[in-house]
Coordinates of C-alpha atoms in Angstrom, one line a residue:
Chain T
X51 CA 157.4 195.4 151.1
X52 CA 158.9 198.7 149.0
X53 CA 159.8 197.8 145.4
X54 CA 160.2 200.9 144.2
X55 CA 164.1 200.7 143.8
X56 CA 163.2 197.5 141.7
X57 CA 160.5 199.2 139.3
X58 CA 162.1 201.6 138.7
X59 CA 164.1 199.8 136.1
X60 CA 162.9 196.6 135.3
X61 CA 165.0 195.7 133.1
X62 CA 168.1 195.7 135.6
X63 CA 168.5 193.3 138.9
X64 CA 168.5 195.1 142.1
X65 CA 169.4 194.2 146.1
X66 CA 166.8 195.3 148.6
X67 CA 167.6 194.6 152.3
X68 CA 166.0 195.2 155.7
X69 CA 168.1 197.1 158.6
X70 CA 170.5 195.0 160.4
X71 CA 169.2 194.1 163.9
X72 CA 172.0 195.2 166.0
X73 CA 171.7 192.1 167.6
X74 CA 172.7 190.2 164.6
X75 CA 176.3 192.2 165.1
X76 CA 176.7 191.1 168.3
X77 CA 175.8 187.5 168.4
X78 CA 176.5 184.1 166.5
X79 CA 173.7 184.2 163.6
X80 CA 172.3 182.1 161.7
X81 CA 171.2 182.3 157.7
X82 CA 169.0 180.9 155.3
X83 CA 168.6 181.4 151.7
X84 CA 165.8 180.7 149.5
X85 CA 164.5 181.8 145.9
X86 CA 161.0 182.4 144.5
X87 CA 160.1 182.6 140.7
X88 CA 162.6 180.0 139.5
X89 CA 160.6 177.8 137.0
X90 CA 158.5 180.2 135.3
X91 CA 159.0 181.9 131.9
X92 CA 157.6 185.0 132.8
X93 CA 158.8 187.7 135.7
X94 CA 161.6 188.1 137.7
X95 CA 163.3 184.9 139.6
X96 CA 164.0 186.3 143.8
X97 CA 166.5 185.1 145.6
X98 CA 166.1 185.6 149.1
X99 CA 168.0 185.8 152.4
X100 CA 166.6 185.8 156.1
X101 CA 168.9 185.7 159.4
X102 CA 168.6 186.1 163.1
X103 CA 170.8 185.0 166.5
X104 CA 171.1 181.2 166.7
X105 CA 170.1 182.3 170.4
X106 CA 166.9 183.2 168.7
X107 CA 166.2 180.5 166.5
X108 CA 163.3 179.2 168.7
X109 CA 161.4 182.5 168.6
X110 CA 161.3 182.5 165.2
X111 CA 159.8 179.1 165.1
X112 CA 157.2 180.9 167.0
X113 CA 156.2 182.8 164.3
X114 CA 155.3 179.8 162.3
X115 CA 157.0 180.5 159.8
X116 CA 155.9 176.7 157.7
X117 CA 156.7 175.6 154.3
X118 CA 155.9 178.5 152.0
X119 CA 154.7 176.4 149.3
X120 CA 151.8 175.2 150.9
X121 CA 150.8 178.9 152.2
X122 CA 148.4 181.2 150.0
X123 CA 149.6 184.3 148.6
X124 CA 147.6 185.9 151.8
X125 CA 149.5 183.7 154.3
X126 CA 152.4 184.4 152.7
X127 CA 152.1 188.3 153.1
X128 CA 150.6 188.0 156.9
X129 CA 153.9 186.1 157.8
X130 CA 156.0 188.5 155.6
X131 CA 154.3 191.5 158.0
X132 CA 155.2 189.2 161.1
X133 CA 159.1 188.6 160.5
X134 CA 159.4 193.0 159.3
X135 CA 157.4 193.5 163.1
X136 CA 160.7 191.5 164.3
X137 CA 162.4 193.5 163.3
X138 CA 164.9 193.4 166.4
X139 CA 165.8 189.9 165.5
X140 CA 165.2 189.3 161.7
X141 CA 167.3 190.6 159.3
X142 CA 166.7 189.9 155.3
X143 CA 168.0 191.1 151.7
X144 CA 166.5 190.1 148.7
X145 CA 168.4 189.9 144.9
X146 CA 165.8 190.4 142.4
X147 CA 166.8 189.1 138.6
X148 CA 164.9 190.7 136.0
X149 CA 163.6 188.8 133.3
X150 CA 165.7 190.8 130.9
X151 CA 168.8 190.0 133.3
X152 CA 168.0 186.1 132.7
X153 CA 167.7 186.6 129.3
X154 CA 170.7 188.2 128.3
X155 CA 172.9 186.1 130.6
X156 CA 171.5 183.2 129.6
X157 CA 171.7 183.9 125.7
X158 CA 175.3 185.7 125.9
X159 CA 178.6 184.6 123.9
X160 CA 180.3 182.8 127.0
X161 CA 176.9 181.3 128.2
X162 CA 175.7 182.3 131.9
X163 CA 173.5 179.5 132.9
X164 CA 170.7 179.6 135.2
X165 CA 172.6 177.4 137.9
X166 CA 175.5 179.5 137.9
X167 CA 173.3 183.2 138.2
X168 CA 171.3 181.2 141.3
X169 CA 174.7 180.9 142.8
X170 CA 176.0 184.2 142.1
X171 CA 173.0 185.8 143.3
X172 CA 173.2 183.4 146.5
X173 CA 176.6 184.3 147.6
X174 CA 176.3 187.7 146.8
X175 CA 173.2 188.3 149.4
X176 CA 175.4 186.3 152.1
X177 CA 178.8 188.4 151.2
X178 CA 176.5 191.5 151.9
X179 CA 175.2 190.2 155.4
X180 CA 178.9 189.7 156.5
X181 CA 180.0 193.5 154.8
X182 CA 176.8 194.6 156.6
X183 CA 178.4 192.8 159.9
X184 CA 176.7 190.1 160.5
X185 CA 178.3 187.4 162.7
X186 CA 177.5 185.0 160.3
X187 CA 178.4 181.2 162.0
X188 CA 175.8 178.8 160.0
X189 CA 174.0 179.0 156.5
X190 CA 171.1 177.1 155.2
X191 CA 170.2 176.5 151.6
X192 CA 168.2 174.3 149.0
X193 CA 170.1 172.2 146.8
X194 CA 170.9 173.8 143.1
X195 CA 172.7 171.7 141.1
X196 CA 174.3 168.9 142.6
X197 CA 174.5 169.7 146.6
X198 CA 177.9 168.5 147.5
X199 CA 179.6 170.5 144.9
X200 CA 177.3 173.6 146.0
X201 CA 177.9 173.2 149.6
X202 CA 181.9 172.8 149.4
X203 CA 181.6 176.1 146.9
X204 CA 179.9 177.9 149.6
X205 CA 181.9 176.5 152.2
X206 CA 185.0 177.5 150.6
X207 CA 184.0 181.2 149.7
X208 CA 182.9 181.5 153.6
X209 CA 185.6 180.1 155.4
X210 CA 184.4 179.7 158.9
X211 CA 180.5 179.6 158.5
X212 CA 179.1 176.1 158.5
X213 CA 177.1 175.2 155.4
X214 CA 174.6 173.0 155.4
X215 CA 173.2 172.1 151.8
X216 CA 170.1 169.8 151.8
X217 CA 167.0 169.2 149.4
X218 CA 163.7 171.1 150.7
X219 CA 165.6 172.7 153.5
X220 CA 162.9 175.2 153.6
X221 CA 160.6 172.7 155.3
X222 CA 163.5 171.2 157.5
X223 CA 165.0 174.7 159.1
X224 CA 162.2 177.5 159.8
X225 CA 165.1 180.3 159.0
X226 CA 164.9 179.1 155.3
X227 CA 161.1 179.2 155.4
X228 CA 161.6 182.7 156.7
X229 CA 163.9 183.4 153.6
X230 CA 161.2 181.8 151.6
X231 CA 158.6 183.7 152.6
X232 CA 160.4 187.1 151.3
X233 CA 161.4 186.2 148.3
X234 CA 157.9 184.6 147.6
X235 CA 156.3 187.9 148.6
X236 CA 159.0 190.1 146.5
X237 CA 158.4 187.9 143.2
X238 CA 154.5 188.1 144.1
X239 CA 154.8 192.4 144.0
X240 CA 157.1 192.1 141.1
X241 CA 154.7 190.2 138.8
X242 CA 151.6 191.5 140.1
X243 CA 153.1 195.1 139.8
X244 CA 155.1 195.0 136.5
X245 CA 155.0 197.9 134.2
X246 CA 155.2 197.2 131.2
X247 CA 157.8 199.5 129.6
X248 CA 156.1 198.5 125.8
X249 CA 152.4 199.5 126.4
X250 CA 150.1 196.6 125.8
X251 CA 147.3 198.0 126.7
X252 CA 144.6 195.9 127.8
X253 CA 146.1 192.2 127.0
X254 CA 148.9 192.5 129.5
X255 CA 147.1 190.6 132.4
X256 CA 145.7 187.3 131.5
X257 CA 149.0 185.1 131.7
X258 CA 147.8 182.5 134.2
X259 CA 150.3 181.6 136.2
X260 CA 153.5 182.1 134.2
X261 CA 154.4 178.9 134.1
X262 CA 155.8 177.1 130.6
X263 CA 153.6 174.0 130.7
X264 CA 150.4 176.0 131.6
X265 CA 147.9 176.5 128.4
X266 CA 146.7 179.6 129.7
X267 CA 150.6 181.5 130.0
X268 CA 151.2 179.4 126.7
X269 CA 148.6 181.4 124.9
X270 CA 149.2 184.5 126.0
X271 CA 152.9 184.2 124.9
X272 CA 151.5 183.5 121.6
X273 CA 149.0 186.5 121.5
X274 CA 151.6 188.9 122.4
X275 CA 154.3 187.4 120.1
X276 CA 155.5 190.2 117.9
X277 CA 157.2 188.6 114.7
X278 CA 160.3 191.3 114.8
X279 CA 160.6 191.9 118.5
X280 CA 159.4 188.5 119.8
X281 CA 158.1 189.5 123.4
X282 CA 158.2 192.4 126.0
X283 CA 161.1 192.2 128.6
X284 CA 158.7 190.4 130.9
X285 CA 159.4 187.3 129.1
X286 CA 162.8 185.3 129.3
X287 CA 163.6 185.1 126.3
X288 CA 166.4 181.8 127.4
X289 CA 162.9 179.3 128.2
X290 CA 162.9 176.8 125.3
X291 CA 159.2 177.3 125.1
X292 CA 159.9 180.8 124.7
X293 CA 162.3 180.3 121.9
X294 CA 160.2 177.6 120.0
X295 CA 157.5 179.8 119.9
X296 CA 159.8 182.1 118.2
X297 CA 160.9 179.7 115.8
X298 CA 157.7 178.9 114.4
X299 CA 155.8 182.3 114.4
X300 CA 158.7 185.1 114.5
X301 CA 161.0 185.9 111.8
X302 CA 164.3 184.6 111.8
X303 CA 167.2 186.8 113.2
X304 CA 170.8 185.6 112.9
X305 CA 173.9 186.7 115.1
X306 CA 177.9 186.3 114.2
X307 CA 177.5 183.7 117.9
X308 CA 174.6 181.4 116.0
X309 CA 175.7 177.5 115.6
X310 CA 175.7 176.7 112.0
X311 CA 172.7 177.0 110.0
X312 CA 170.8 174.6 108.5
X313 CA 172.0 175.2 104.7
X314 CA 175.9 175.1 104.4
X315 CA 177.6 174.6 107.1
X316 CA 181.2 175.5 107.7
X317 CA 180.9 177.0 103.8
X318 CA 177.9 179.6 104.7
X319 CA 180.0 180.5 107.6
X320 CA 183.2 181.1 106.1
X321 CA 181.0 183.4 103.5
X322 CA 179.7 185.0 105.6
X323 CA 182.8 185.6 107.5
X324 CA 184.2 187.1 104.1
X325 CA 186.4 184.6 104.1
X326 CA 187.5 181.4 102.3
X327 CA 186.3 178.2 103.4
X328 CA 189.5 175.7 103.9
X329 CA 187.3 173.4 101.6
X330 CA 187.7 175.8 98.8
X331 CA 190.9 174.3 98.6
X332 CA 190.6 170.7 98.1
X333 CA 188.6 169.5 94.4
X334 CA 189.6 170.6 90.8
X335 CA 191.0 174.1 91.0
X336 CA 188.7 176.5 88.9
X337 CA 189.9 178.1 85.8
X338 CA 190.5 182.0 86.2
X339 CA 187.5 184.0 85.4
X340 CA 187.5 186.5 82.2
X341 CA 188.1 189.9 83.6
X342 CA 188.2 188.3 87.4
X343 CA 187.5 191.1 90.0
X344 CA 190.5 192.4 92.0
X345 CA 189.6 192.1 95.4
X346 CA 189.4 195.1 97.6
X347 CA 191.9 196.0 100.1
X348 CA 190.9 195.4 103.5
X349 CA 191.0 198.4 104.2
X350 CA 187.7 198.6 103.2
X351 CA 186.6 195.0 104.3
X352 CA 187.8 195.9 107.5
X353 CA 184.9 198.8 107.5
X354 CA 182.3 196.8 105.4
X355 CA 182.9 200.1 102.7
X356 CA 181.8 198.5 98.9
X357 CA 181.5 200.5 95.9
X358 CA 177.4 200.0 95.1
X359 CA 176.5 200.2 91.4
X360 CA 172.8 199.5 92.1
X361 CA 170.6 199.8 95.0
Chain U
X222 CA 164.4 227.4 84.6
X223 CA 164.3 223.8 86.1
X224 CA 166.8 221.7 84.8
X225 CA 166.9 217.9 84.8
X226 CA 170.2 217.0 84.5
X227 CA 171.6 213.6 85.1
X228 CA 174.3 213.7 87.6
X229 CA 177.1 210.9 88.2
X230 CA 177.3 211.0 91.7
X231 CA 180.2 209.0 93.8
X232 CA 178.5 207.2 96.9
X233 CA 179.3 204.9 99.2
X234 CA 176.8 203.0 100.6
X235 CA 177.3 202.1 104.4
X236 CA 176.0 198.6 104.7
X237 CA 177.4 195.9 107.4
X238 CA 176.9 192.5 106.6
X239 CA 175.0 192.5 109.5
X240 CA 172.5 195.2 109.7
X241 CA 169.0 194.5 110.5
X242 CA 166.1 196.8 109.3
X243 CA 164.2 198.6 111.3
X244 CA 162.1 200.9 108.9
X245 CA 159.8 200.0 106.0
X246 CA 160.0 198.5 102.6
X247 CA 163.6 198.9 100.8
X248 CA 164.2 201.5 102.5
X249 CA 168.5 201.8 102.1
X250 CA 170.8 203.9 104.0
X251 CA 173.1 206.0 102.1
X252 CA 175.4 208.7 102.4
X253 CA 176.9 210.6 99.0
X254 CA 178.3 213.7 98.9
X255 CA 178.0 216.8 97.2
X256 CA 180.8 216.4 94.3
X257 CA 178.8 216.0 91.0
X258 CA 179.5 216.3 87.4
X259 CA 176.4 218.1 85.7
X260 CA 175.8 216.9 82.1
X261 CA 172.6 217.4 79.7
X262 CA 170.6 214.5 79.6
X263 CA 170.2 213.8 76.1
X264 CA 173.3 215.0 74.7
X265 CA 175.4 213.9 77.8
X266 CA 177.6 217.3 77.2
X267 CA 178.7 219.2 80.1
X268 CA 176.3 222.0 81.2
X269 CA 178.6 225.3 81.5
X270 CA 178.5 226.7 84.7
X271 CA 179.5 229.5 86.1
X272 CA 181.7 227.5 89.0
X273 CA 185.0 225.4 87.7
X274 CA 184.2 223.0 90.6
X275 CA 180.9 221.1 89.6
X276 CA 179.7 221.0 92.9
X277 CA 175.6 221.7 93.0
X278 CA 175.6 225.3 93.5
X279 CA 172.1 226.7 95.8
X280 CA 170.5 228.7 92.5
X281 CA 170.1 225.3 90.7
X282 CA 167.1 223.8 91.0
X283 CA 167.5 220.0 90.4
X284 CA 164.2 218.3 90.2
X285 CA 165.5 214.8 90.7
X286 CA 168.9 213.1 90.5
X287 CA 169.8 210.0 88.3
X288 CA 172.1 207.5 89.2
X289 CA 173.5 206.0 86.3
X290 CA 176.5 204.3 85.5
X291 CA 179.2 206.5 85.5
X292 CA 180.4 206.0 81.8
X293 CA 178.5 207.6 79.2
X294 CA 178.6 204.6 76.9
X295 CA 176.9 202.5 79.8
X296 CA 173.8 204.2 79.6
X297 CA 173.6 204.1 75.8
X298 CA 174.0 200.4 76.1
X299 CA 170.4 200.2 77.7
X300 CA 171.4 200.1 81.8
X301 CA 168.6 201.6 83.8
X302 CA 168.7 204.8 85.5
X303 CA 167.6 205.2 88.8
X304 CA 166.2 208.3 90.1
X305 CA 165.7 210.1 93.2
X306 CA 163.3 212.8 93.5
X307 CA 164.5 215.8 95.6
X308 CA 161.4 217.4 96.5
X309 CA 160.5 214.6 98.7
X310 CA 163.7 216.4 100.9
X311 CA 162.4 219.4 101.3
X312 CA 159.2 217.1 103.4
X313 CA 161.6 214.3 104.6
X314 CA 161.4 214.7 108.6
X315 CA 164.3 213.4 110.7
X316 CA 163.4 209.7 112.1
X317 CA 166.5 207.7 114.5
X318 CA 167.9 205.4 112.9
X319 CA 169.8 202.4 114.5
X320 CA 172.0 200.0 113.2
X321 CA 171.7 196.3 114.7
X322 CA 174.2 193.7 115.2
X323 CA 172.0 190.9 114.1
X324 CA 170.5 189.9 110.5
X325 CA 166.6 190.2 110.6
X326 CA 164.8 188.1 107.9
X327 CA 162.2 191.1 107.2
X328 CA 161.9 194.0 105.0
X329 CA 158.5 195.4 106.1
X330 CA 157.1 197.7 109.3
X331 CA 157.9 196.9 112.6
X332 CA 156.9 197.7 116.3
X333 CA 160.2 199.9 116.8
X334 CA 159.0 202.8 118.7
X335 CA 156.9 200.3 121.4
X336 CA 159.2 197.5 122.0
X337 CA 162.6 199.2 121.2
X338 CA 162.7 202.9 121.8
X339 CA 160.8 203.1 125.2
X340 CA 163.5 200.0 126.3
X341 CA 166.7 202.0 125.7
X342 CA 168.3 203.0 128.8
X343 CA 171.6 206.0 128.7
X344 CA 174.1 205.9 131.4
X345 CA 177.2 208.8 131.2
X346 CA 179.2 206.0 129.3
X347 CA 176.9 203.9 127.2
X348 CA 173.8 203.3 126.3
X349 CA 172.3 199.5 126.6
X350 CA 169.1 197.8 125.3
X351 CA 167.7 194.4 124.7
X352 CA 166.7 192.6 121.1
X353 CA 165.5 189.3 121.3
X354 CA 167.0 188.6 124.6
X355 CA 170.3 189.7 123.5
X356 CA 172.4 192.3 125.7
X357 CA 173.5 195.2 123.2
X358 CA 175.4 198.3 123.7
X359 CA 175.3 201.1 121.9
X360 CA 176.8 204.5 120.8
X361 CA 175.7 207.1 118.7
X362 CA 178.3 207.8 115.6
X363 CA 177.6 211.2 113.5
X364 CA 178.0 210.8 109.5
X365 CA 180.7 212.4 108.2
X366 CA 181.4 216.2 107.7
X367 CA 179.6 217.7 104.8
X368 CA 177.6 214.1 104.3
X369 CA 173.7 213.8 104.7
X370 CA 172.4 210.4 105.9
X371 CA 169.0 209.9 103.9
X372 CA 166.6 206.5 103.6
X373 CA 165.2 206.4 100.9
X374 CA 162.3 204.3 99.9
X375 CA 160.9 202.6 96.4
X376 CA 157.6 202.8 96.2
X377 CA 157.1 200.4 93.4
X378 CA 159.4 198.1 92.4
X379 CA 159.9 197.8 88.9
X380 CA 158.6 194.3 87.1
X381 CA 161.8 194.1 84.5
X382 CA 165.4 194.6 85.2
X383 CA 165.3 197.2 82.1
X384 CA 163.0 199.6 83.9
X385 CA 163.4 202.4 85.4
X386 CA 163.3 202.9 89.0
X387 CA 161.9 205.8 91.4
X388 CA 163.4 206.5 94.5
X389 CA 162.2 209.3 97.1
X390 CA 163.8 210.7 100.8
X391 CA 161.5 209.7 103.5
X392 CA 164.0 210.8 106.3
X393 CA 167.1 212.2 106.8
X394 CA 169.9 211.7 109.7
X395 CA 173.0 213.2 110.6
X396 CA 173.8 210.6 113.6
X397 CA 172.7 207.2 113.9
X398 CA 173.1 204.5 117.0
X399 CA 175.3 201.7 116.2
X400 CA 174.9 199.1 118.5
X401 CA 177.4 196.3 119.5
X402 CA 176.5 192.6 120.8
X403 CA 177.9 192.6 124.2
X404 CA 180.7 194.4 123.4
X405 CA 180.7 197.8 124.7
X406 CA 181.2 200.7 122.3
X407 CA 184.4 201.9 120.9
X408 CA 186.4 204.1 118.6
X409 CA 187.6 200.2 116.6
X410 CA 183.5 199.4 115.9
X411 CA 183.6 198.9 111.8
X412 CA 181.4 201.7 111.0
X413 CA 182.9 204.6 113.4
X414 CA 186.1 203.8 111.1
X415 CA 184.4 204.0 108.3
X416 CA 183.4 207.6 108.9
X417 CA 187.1 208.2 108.2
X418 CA 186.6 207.1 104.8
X419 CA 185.6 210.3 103.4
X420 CA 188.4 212.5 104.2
X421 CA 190.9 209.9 103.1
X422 CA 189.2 209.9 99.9
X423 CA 189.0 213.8 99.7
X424 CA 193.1 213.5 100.3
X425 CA 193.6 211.3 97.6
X426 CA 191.0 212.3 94.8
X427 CA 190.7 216.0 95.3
X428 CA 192.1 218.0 92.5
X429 CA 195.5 219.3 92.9
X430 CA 195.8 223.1 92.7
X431 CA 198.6 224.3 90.5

């Protein structure tokens, strides 16, 4: 599987696909989607899409394509190899979220959350079947989020596909499993693969498995914590274990977006807003300083301009 | 003949309420320009020179500038001075200097040219980078015409409010990246406005010929 495209800049999310089977123009297809990499704190999160005639569905039971989760990493890439030699048939596309994608959608202003970037992702890797000219009649997919909400969003965006929605539907239809299998093998190369674009030298490869709860990726997190920067781009920064971590060991870095801090409350915001408090006005009004400054005109305020008479 | 002259110089000092540092130890970032007055600095009389226009001309050699209150009588009451030595321009190389839209609790070195730097990526319209796993977007503004952008650093803070204190350049800028949360950049962003500051000023406070 060629990830160039992807490494290239891993910062950014990127769309690989296969050819379109010309096959898959021509007849009713079916398509199943999948994602790889969704619970760990570290690498990219792949969502995956895999399709073929409805006509065809048997042969690609043939190819035993089983539950990916109980398949080793060398299963995993013998079946990948088996659905790209069937080629004439199997069509997939892959959406690969980088870390640093995950990150800053998660931690934006007008929050992006996880749920809502899984169906994004989803629906964009079907839209580009149908632009690619698929005959798209049925879609299969894994529950995220509640399924009946998910399956009439999808079934509303793709009017006239039939979308079926249903909890570990890659062990129930073999065209998931398929979709599965590439984004398991895609998030496998990512990980595996990932340049660092900070330099760690020797340290970067002893994460264990990536996942938050295990001691191993837990204590490489902290090993690697810078107290400025936090961590390379190969961390999401969004995991709570990933921001606890920051919290006790990093310094402390405020934005205009943060919730209320600890000390103060509405009247540390308002000050730091440059700006009065509405509490300022309620208790005993304050007699009028000796020489009271004259406040500057906003002009300057406007452009953060003050006159300095020490450093 | 080396002079040391105490100089009241007019600055602004370009700090957002929300700059982060990036460099070492109180290190500041100022611009100042080049109008002076030149006075003697014991008698506090003005030093004739041979231009009407006190501005530092290239034949004077300034060993170190003072800033000091502006009014005479403020120094005689016992205010320190503060002094920058020039000769620390003349090695001062030129480091990048970026302008964050976040407040970072640390005055100290940091990692900048291994996590930051190498993770800035330029496109034709904007240039985009991560901190913390924050989206920012950047654009590179250029101090104003005939100003200098220097940080300076204080190698030894003074004990007492009463001291003296010593100042040298460590590097000097002419453009530094300001970088927006989210937002992309754009001719509104606070400090490219306040680039305009100077030649209002000039307008208003330059001498009028007759």
């Amino acid at each position: 599987m060629d990830l160039s495209e992807f490494e290239a800049d891993n910062s950014r999310s990127c769309r690989l696909a296969s050819v379109v089977p010309e096959v898959c123009r021509t007849e009713d297809c079916c398509l199943g989607i999948d994602e790889a990499g969704r619970g760990p704190v570290l690498g990219p999160m792949v969502y995956g899409i895999c399709f073929c005639p409805v006509s065809m569905k048997q042969h690609l039971q043939d190819l035993k394509v089983a539950d990916s989760k109980t398949l080793s990493e060398e299963e995993r890439e013998r079946l990948f190899v088996k659905l790209d030699e069937a080629k004439h048939f199997v069509g997939w596309a892959l959406q690969v979220l980088s870390p640093n994608t995950i990150s800053t959608s998660m931690l934006q202003r007008v929050k992006y959350n996880l749920n809502a970037l899984s169906h994004d992702a989803a629906i964009g890797l079907v839209q580009h079947a149908l632009d690619c000219g698929v005959q798209l009649k049925e879609v299969f997919v894994d529950t995220v989020g509640p399924a009946e909400k998910y399956q009439d969003k999808l079934s509303q965006r793709f009017p006239g596909v039939e979308v079926t929605v249903r909890p570990k539907a890659d062990s129930l239809f073999p065209i998931v499993s398929a979709a599965s299998i590439c984004a398991k093998v895609a998030r496998d190369h990512a990980v595996k693969d990932w340049k660092f674009v900070e330099d760690l030298g020797e340290a970067e490869m002893k994460y264990g498995s990536g996942y938050p709860n295990d001691p191993k990726t837990k204590a490489w997190l902290s090993q690697q914590l810078d107290p400025v920067f936090g961590y390379p781009q190969f961390v999401r920064f969004s995991w709570s274990t990933a921001k606890t971590l920051l919290d006790s060991k990093a310094v402390p870095v405020h934005w205009d977006d943060d919730d209320d801090d600890d000390e103060g409350g509405a009247k540390a915001t308002a000050a730091k807003q440059n700006c009065s408090s509405v509490l300022s006005y309620y208790g005993r009004k304050k007699k009028n300083e000796e020489g009271a400054k004259r406040l500057p005109h906003r002009y300057f305020t406007e452009r953060a301009l003050e006159t300095v008479r020490d450093l | 003949m080396v002079k040391t002259a105490t100089l009241s110089i007019h600055y602004n000092i370009l700090r957002s309420p929300l700059d982060g540092s990036t460099a070492s130890s109180k290190d500041h970032i100022a611009c100042f320009g080049e109008r002076v007055s030149v006075k003697d600095y014991k008698s506090h009389k003005p030093l004739q020179r041979s231009s009407s226009n006190n501005r530092l001309a290239p034949s004077d050699v300034i060993q170190s500038v003072n800033f000091c209150a502006e009014q005479p009588r403020d120094r005689m009451s016992g205010s320190r001075v503060i002094r920058l030595d020039l000769a620390s321009l003349q090695r001062a190389g030129r480091d990048p200097v970026h302008l964050l839209p976040c407040e970072i609790e640390h005055d100290g070195p940091a990692n900048v040219n291994r996590y930051f730097s190498p993770a800035v990526k330029e496109t034709k319209s904007e240039m985009s980078v991560s901190f913390r796993g924050r989206g920012l977007k950047g654009q590179e503004v250029s101090v104003p015409q005939g100003y200098s952008g220097m940080v300076l650093k204080e190698d030894h803070k003074p004990i007492s409010e009463d001291e003296d204190r010593s100042l040298r350049v460590r590097s000097t800028f002419s453009t530094l990246t300001c970088w927006n949360l989210e937002t992309p950049p754009s001719s509104d962003d606070g400090v490219v406005m306040a680039m305009n500051w100077p030649v209002i000023a000039e307008a208003i406070h330059a001498p009028i010929e007759d």
